[in-house]
Each structure stands twice: as structure tokens, then as C-alpha cells.
Coordinates of C-alpha atoms and ligand atoms in Angstrom, one line a residue:
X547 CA 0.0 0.0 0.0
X548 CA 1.2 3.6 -0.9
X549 CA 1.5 6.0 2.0
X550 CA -1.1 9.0 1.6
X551 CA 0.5 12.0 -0.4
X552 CA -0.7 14.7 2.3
X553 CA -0.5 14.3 6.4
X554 CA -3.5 16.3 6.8
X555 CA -6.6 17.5 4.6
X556 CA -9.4 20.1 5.7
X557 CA -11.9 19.0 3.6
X558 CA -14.9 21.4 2.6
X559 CA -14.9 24.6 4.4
X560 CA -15.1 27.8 2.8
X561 CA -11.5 29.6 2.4
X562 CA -11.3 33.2 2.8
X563 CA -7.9 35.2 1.5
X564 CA -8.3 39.0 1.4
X565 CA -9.9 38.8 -1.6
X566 CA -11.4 35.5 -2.2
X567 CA -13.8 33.2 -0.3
X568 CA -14.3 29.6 -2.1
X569 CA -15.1 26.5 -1.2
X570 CA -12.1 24.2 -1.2
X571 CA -10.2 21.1 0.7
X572 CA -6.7 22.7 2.2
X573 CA -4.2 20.0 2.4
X574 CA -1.3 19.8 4.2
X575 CA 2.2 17.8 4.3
X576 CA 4.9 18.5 6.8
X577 CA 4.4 21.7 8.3
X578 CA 3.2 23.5 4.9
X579 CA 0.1 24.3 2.7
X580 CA 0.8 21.9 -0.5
X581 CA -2.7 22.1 -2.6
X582 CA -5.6 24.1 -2.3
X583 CA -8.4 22.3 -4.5
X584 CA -11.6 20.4 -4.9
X585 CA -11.6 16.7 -4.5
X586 CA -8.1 16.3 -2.8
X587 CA -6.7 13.5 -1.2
X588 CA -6.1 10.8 0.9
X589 CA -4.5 12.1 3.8
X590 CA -3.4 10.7 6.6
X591 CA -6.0 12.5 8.6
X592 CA -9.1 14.4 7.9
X593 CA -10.9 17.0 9.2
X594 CA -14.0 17.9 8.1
X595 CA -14.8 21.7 7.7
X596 CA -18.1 21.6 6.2
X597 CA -20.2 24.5 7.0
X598 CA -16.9 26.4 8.5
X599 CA -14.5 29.0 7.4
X600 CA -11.2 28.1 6.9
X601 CA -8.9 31.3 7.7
X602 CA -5.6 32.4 8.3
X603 CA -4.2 32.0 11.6
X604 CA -4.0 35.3 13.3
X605 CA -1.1 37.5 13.4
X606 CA -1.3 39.5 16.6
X607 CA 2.1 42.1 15.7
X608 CA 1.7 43.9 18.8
X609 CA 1.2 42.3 22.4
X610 CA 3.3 42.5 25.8
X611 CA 4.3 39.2 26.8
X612 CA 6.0 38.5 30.4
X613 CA 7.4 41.7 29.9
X614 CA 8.5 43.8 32.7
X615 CA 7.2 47.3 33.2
X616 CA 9.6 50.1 33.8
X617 CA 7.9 50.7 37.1
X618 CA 9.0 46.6 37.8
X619 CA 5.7 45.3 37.3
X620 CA 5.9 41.7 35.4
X621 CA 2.8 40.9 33.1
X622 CA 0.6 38.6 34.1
X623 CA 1.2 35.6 31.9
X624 CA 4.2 33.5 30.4
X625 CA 5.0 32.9 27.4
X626 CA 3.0 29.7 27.6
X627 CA 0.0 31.0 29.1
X628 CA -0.2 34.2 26.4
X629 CA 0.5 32.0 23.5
X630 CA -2.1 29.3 24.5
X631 CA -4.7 31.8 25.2
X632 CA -3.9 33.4 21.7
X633 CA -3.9 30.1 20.2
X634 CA -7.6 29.7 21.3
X635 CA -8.4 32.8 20.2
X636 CA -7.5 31.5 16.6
X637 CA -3.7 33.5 16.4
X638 CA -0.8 31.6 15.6
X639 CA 1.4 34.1 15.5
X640 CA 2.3 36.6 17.9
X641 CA 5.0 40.4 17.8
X642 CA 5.7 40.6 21.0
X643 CA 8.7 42.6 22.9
X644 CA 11.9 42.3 24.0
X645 CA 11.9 45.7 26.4
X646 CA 15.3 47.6 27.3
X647 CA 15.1 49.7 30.2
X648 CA 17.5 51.9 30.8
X649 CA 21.1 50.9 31.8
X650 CA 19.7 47.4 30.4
X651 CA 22.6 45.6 27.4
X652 CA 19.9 45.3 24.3
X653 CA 21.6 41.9 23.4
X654 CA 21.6 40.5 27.0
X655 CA 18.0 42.3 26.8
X656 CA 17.4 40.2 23.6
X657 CA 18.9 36.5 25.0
X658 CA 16.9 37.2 27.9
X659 CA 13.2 37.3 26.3
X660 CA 14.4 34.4 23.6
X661 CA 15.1 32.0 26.7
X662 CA 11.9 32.5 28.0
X663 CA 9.6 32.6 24.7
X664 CA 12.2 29.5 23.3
X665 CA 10.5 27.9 26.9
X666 CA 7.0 28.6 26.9
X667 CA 5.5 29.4 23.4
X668 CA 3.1 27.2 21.9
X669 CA 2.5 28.9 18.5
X670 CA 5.4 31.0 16.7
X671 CA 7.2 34.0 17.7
X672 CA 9.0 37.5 16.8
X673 CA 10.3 40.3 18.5
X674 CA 9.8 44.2 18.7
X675 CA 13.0 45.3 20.2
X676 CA 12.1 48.1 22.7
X677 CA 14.7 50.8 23.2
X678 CA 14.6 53.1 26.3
X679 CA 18.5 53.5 26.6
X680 CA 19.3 54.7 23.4
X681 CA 23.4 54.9 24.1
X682 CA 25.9 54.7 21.6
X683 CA 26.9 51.4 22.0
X684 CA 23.3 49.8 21.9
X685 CA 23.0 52.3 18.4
X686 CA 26.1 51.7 17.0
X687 CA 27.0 48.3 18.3
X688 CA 24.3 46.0 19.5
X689 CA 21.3 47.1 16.8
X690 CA 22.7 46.7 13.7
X691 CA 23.8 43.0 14.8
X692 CA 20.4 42.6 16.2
X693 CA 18.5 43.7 13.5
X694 CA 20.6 40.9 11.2
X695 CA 19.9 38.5 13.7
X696 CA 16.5 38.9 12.3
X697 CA 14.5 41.3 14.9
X698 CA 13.6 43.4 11.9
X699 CA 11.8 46.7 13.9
X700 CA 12.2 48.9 16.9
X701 CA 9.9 50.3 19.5
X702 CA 9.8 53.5 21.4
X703 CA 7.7 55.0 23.5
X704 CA 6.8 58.9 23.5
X705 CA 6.1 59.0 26.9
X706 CA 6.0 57.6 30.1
X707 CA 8.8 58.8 32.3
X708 CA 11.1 55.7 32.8
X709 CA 10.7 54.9 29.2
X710 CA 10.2 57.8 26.9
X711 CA 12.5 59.0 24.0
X712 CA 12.7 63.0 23.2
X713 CA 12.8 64.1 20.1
X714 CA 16.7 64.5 19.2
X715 CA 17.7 61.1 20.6
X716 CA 14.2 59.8 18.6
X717 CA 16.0 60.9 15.7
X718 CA 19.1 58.8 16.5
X719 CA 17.1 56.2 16.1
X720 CA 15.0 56.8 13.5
X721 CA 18.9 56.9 11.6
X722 CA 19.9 54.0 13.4
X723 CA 16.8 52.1 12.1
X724 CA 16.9 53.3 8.5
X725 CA 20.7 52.2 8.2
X726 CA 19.9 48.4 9.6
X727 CA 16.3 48.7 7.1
X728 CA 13.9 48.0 10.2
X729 CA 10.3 49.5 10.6
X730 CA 10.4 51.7 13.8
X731 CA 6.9 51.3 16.0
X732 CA 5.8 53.8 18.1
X733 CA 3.8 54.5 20.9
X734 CA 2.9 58.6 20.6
X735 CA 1.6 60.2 23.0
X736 CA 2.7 63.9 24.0
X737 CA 4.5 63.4 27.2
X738 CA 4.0 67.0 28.5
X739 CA 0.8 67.0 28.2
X740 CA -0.3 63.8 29.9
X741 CA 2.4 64.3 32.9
X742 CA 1.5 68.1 32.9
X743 CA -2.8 67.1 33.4
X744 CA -1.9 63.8 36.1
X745 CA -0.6 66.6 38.4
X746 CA -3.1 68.5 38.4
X747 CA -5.4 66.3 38.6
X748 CA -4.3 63.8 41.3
X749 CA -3.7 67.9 43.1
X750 CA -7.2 68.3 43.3
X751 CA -8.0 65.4 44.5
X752 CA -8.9 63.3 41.0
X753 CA -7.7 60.0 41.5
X754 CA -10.4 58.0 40.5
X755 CA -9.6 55.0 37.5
X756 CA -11.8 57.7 35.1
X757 CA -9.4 60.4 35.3
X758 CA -6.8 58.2 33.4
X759 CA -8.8 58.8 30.1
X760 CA -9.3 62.5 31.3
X761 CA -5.3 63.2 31.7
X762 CA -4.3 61.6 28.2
X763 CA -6.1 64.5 26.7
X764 CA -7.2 63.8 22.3
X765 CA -5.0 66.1 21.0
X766 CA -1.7 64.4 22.9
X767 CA -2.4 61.7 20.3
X768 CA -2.5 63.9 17.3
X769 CA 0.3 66.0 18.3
X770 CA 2.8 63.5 18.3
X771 CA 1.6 61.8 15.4
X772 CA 2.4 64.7 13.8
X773 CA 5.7 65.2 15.9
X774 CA 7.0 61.9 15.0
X775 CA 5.7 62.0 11.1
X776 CA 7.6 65.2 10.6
X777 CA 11.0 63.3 11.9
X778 CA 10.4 60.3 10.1
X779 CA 9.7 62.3 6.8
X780 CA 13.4 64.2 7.6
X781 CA 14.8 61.0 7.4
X782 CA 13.2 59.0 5.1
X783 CA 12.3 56.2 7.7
X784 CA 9.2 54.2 7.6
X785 CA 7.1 54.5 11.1
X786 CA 4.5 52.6 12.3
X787 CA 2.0 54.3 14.7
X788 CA 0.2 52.1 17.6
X789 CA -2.9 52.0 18.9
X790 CA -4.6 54.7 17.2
X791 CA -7.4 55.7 19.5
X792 CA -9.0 59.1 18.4
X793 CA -10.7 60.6 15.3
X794 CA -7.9 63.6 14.7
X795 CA -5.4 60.6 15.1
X796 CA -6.7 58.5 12.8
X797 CA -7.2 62.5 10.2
X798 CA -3.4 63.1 11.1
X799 CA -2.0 59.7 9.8
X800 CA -4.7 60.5 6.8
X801 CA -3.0 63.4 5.9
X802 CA 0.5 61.7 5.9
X803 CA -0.4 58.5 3.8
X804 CA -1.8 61.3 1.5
X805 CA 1.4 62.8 1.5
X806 CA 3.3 59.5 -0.1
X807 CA 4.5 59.2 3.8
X808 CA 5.5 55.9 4.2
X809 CA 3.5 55.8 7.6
X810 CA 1.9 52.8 9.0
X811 CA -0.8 52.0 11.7
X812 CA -2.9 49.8 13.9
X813 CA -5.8 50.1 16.2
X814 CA -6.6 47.7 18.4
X815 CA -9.9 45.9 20.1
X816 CA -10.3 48.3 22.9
X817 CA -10.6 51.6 20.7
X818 CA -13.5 50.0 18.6
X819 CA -15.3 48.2 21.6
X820 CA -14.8 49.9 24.2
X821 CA -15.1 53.8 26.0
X822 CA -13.9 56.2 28.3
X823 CA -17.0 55.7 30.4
X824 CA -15.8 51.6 30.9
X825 CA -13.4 53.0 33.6
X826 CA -16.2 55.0 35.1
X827 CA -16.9 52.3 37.8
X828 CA -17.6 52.5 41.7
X829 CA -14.2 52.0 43.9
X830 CA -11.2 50.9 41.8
X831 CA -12.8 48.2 39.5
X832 CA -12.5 50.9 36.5
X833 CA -8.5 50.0 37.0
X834 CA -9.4 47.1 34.9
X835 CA -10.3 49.2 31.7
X836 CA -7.3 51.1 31.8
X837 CA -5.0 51.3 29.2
X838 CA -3.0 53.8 27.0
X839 CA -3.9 55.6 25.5
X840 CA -7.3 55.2 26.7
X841 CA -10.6 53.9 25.2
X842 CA -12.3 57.2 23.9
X843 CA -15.6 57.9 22.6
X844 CA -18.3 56.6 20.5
X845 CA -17.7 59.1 17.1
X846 CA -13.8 58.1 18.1
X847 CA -14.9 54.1 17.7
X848 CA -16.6 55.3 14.1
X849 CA -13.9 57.2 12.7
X850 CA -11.9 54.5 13.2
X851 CA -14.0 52.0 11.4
X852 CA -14.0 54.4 8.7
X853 CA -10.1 54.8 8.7
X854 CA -9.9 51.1 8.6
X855 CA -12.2 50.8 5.8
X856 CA -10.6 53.5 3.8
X857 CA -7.0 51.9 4.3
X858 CA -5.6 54.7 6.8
X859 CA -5.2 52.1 9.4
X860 CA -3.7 48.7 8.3
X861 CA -3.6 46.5 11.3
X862 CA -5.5 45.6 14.5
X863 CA -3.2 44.0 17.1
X864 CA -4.4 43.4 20.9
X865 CA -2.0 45.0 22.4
X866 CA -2.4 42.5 25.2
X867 CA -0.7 43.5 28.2
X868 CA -2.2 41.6 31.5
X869 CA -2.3 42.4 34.7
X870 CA -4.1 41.0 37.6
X871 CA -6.9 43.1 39.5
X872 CA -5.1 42.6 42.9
X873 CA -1.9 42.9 44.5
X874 CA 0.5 41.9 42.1
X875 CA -1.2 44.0 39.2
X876 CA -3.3 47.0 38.9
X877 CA -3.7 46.7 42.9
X878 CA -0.2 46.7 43.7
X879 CA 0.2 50.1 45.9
X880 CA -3.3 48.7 47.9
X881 CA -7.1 48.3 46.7
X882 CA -8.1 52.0 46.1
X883 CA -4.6 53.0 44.1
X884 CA -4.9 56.6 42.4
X885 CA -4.7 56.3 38.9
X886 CA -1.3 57.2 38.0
X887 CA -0.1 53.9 40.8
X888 CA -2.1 51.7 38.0
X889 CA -0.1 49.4 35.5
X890 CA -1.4 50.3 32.7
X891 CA -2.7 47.3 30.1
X892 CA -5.4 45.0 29.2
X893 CA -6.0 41.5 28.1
X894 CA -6.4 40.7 24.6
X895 CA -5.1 38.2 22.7
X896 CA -7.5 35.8 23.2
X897 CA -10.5 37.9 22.5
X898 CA -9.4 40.1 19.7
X899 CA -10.5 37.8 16.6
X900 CA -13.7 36.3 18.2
X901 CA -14.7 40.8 18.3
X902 CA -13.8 40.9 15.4
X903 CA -15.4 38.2 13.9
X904 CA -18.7 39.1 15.3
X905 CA -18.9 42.4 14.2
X906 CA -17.1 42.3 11.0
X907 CA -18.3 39.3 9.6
X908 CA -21.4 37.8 11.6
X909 CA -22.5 41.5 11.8
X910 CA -21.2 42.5 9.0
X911 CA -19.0 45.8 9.0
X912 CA -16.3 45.9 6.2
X913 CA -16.9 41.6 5.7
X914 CA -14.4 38.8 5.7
X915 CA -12.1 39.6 3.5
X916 CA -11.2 42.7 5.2
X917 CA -11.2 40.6 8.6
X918 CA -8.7 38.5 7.1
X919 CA -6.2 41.4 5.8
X920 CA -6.8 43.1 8.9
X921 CA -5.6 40.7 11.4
X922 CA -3.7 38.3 9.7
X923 CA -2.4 39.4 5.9
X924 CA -1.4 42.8 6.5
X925 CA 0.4 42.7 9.4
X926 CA 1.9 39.6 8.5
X927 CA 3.2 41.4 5.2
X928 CA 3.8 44.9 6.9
X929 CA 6.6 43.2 9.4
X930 CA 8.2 40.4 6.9
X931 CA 6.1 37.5 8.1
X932 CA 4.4 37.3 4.5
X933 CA 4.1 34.5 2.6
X934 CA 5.0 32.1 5.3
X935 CA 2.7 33.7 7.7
X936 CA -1.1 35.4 7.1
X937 CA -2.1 33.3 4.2
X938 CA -3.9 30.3 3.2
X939 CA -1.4 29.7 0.3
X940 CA 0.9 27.1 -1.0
X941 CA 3.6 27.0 0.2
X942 CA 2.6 29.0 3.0
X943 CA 3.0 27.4 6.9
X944 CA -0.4 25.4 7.6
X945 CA -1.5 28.1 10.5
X946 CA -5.2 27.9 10.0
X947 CA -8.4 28.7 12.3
X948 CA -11.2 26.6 11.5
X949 CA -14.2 28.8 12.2
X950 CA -17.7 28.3 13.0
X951 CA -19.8 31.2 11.5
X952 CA -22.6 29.9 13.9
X953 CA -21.5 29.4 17.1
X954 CA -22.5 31.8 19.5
X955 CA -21.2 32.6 22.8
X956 CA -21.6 34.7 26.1
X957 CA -18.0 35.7 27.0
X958 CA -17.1 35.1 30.7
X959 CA -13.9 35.5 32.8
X960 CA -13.4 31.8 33.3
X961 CA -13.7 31.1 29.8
X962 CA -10.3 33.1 29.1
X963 CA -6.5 31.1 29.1
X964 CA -4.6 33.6 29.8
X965 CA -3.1 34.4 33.7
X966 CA -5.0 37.7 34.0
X967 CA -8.0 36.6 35.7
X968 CA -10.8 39.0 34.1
X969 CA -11.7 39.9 30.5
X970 CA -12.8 43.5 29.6
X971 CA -15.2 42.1 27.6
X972 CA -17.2 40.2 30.0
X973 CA -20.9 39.6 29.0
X974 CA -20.8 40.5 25.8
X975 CA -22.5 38.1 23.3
X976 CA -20.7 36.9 20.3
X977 CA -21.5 34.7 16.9
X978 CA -18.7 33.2 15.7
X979 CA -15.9 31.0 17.3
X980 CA -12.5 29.4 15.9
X981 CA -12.8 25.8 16.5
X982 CA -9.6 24.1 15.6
X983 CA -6.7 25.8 15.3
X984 CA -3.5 24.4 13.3
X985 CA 0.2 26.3 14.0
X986 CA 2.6 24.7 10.9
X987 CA 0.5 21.9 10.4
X988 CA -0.1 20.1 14.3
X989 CA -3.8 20.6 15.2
X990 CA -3.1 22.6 18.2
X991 CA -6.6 23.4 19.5
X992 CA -9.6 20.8 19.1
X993 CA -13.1 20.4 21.1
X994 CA -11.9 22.7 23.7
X995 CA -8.0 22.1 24.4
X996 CA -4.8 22.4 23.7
X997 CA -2.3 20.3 21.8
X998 CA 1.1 21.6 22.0
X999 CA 3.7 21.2 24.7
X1000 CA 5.2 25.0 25.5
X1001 CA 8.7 25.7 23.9
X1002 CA 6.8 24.3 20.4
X1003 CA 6.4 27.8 19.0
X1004 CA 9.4 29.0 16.8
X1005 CA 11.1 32.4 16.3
X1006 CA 10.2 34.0 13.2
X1007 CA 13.7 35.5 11.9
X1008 CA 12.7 38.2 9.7
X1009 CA 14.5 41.7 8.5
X1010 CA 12.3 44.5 7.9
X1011 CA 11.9 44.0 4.2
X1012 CA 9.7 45.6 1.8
X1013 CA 7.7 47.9 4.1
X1014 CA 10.4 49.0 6.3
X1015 CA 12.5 50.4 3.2
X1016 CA 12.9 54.6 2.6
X1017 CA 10.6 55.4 0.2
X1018 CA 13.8 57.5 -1.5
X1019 CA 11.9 60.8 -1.5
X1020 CA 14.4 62.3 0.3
X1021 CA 16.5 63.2 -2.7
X1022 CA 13.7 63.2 -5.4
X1023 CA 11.2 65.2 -4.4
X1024 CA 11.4 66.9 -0.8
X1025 CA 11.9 70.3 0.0
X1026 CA 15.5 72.3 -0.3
X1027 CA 15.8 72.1 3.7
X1028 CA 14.5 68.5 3.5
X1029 CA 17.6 67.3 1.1
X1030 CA 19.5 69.4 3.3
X1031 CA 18.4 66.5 6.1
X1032 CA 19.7 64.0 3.6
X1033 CA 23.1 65.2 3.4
X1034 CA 23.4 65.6 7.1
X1035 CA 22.9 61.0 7.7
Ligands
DUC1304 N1 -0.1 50.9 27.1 C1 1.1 50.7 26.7 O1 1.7 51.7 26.3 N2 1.6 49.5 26.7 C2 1.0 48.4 27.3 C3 -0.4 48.6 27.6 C4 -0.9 49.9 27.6 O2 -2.0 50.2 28.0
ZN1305 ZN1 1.7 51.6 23.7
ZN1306 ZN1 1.7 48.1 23.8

């Protein structure tokens, strides 16, 4: 008897790519896609799909995972406890961080968060590389190496005080990331600002969770949007701007793209689901919505739809960062903390494509082809994961969710795999649930559980490639002062 050509076939479902959905058997041999077809076959194994979708694995390109916060908080989950619960979320492929602080060696930095992710991860793995400590020697010496190493883009933050990057050292960087050709992902907020209103408000006595959304004002958003485009436009270096959470954000990165900017950017869950008032509950449960920058309003939630659906915004990421409502999280300085003594972060992974889902394809805004480029295509193709990762292709890695358009579901606290003990989504009623999930051909999650021993995820070596490259404006077509900039990297 001959062996089967294919290890594993999904026979039936309906295939969605960002442009297609068609019925069709996926098979699989080894860890990769090898036919997409009618009729195909035998396998070794079967499963049968019928009446399911049969997606992309998730890319989630932006989530903290056991990462410690510059005020020394760690996250509330492992490796193995993030990656599960994003696996049964229907991701299979996770950005998360490996965060300098400062004095901090960004290669010991870099070993560090590899040991622990080469332990725990279930499904597979990159890195942003977070720089707080922008010396010479991490610049000059450790990044470039780094970057080649295959950590193809850089983090900073605009504010927060242990951890923010002003503007002429920001520059450095941007240089710095331009010469190795990595993307360079911020978080911008206007520092000032934020620090400026948390004084004055925790002076008069504000220290309730709902202040947090009142001392990240709108317009610290736009401003350094627009603070950090103008220095990536001086140097010719791609950017890509997190968690976009307000209309005049979302208007400022507009204006840019319409420029021939080479400027990228994600929202993320919490901006389209949830709102300022979340955190407006008695005593400190409101802790538990908090987040920066912080969920906004309802014309925020719909501007953003519309900046996603006009191709402003490219990616939504979770942004998971977990911490536990008591002591060792957002309770850590007692149980009625002000709000600037609360770690700031929610959990996501495992809830951002079931949202999604339900209101993008069971409900119906912007439809499935847009949910697939959204959270699995584009970002997999904006940071070099493309055409291993984000695609139901051949050739591709077999990372697949199996969906079922039907199922519905109340989501509940104990329901969630990850370490952080709440959802922010509690209650809310879904259609739509990923019901096996494949990471490079194993069946990972099946009828409820898991699959794959921690340490089975594998880093994802990638450089920045195509989107991370100067668009080469610079010397074409910019301004007299703006070739000047050239001259002076
Ligand atoms: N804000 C951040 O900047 N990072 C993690 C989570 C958060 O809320
Ligand atoms: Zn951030
Ligand atoms: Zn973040």
C-alpha cells in the first residue's frame, strides 16, 4: 500500500484570503500548505470543515508578553499561558517585545526574552526590540547586529517617564533604524501633556480610575503623530504608529499617507469596543479598563471603522498587556490605588479575533475579506512575516483557524486562558468561534484544548523587508531644507 501523499486535509470549508472566499479542501504535508483544491486527497487525517471557514491563523504584531514594566511590574502571563490563550483565540502568530530599560545591554535584553519565549511558546514568535536607553553602544554596536539577527523593527515610546524617547535622541534612532532597514513602531503620545494634566489632577483630589482617560487629553495623540511623522519624513524612515485611538489621530496619519508618507498603523480591540466611560466604575474596579492611550468615545470608535475601511489604518493588534486586579497587578500600591499607581494594560489576545469576527463578519462591518487582511495578511506582510505567515497559500506554513460562523457565545472571565483573571469584555454576546486551530501543520486546538507542549512555538527571523524600506523621496522630491536633512545621515 502507498502512503497518503498529504499528512493532513481540511476538507470542505469555505476559504477566505483578502480577496477571495471559495469552497475548497486545504491540504497539508509536513508543516506547509501543498494544494488548495476540490476533491483532494487521501490524507493521513481528515478534518472535516463543512459548513466552517477556513482562515488564516492570526497574526497578533503587537502584544506584551511576560514583559516587565519600567515601574518593575511583570505581566501577568508566560509565554506559555499568552500563546495558549492566543492560540484559542484563533492566532498563531504573535509580535511581541523584547523591552530595554534603561542601563539594560539590548543583546543580554534580547537572550533574555528568547530563553523565555524558546520555553514557553506554543505557537510562533517575533520580537519588537524596545529601546529606552538609546546609548551609543546599543545604536552603534548592539542594533545593527540585532536587527541581522533577524529582529527586523524597533519600539519607542513617547512618553512615560522611565521609558520615553525626546525628540533628538528619537532621531538617532530613527537613523539608526533606516541604516539596519527595520520599521520603527511607536507608541505617541505627548509626554508633556499627559504628565502636565496627572498633576493637576491627582492635586485636586482626581484619582479615581476615570481620570486616566481624562489626563491623556485627544490632541496628545494627534500631536505626536504629527511630531513623530515630521521626523520620520526628515529622514526618510518608515514608522508605524500604535494603537490609534482618536478621530484627529486616525485624520493626522490621513494626511500623511496622502502625502506619499510611508507611515503605517494599527488600532486595536479596545478603541473600537470599548469607551472612556468603561473605567467609570464604583471604587477601583474601573482600573481594569485602563489602558494607553485610553478607550475614547463613540464618534472616536466610528472614525476609526471608517479609517480602517478606507485603508488609513492597516492593522489591529491586541495590544495584550495583562495584569491581575489585585496585589501583584493594577492593585499593587493597595485596593483604592490613584490612577497614575495603576499598570497600565489589558488582556487581549485571546479575544481580539472572536470581536472581530462578530462584528465584522457575523455583523457585518467591512466583511471577511477585510477581517482577514486586517488581522492576519497585512500585518503579516507589513513586518516580513508574509508568505510564510497570514495566508492560506501554497507553500505557506499550515497556521489555519477553522471557524464556526454559527457558534455563539456569552464571554465570561473563566472562559479566558490567559493568567489575567478578568476579561474587559465580560458579558458580551458573540457569533462566531475558531474551532480548531492548526500552528505549521499540528492541530493545536480541538473540542476545547490544547495540543502543544510550551517551547513548540518558533522564532520567526525576519529583517524588515519591503515595508520597512525609505521610500527615496528624500533626494527626489522633498523640500530644499528636507535634502539638506539628507546630506546631514
Ligand atoms: N499601554 C502601553 O503603552 N503599553 C501596554 C499597555 C498599555 O495600555
Ligand atoms: Zn503603547
Ligand atoms: Zn503596547
Amino acid at each position: 500500500m502507498t502512503e497518503p501523499a498529504y499528512d493532513l486535509i481540511i476538507r470542505g470549508g469555505r476559504v477566505a484570503t483578502t480577496t477571495d472566499v471559495f469552497e475548497a479542501d486545504v491540504a497539508i504535508a509536513g508543516e506547509a500548505i501543498v494544494a488548495v483544491g476540490r476533491g483532494l486527497g487521501p490524507a493521513k487525517r481528515e478534518v472535516d470543515a463543512r459548513g466552517k471557514l477556513v482562515l488564516p491563523g492570526g497574526v497578533d504584531s503587537h502584544c506584551h508578553i511576560e514583559q516587565l514594566s519600567a515601574a518593575g511590574i511583570m505581566n501577568a502571563d508566560t509565554f506559555e499561558s499568552a500563546t495558549t490563550s492566543a492560540a484559542f483565540g484563533g492566532t498563531t502568530s504573535v509580535i511581541s517585545f523584547a523591552a530595554q530599560h534603561v542601563g539594560m545591554q539590548l543583546g543580554q535584553v534580547l537572550k533574555d526574552y528568547h530563553a523565555l519565549a524558546r520555553r514557553g511558546a506554543v505557537i510562533d514568535y517575533a520580537f519588537h526590540m524596545i529601546i529606552a536607553d538609546p546609548t551609543k553602544e546599543t545604536l552603534e554596536r548592539d542594533l545593527p547586529l540585532l536587527i541581522r539577527q533577524g529582529h527586523g523593527s524597533i519600539k519607542i515610546f513617547m512618553t512615560y517617564d522611565r521609558l520615553k524617547i525626546d525628540d533628538e535622541p528619537l532621531l538617532d534612532i530613527l537613523v539608526a533604524a533606516r541604516e539596519g532597514g527595520a520599521m520603527l513602531c511607536a507608541h505617541a503620545e505627548n509626554h508633556g501633556i499627559i504628565s502636565w494634566m496627572v498633576k493637576r489632577l491627582l492635586a485636586r483630589g482626581y484619582s479615581h480610575p476615570k481620570y486616566h482617560a481624562i489626563s491623556h487629553t485627544r490632541f496628545s495623540e494627534a500631536e505626536a503623530f504629527n511630531r513623530l511623522i515630521g521626523m520620520a519624513a526628515l529622514v526618510d524612515q518608515p514608522i508605524m504608529i500604535f494603537h490609534v485611538s482618536t478621530a484627529e489621530g486616525a485624520q493626522t496619519i490621513r494626511d500623511a499617507r496622502g502625502q506619499g508618507l510611508k507611515v503605517f498603523a494599527e488600532t486595536c480591540p479596545q478603541y473600537l469596543f470599548l469607551t472612556a466611560d468603561d473605567l467609570d466604575k464604583p471604587g477601583a474596579e474601573g482600573a481594569k479598563w485602563m489602558c494607553s492611550p485610553p478607550p475614547r468615545r463613540k464618534d472616536d470608535q466610528e472614525a476609526l471603522w471608517k479609517a480602517l475601511a478606507l485603508g488609513d489604518l492597516q492593522t489591529i493588534s491586541s495590544d495584550h498587556a495583562p495584569y491581575r486586579f489585585d496585589e501583584t497587578g493594577k492593585l499593587r500600591a493597595g485596593p483604592n490605588p490613584n490612577f497614575k499607581q495603576v499598570a497600565n494594560g489589558l488582556p487581549g489576545l485571546e479575544m481580539r479575533l472572536p470581536l472581530l469576527f462578530d462584528a465584522m463578519v457575523s455583523k457585518g462591518q467591512l466583511g471577511l475579506e477585510k477581517f482577514v487582511e486586517l488581522t492576519a495578511t497585512a500585518p503579516a506582510k507589513i513586518y516580513n512575516l508574509h508568505p510564510r505567515k497570514g495566508s492560506i497559500a501554497v507553500g505557506a506554513d499550515a497556521d489555519i483557524a477553522i471557524w464556526d460562523p454559527d457558534r455563539r457565545i456569552t464571554v465570561t472571565d473563566a472562559m479566558m486562558h490567559d493568567l489575567a483573571g478578568y476579561t474587559p469584555f465580560a458579558g458580551r454576546s458573540l457569533q462566531g468561534w475558531p474551532v480548531t486551530v492548526l500552528s505549521r501543520g499540528r492541530v493545536i486546538v480541538e473540542s476545547g484544548k490544547l495540543n502543544a507542549s510550551p517551547g513548540s512555538g518558533r522564532f520567526l527571523a525576519r529583517s524588515g523587508g519591503e515595508a520597512a524600506k525609505p521610500t527615496g523621496r528624500l533626494v527626489a522630491d522633498m523640500s530644499p531644507e528636507q535634502n539638506f536633512g539628507a546630506k546631514l545621515l
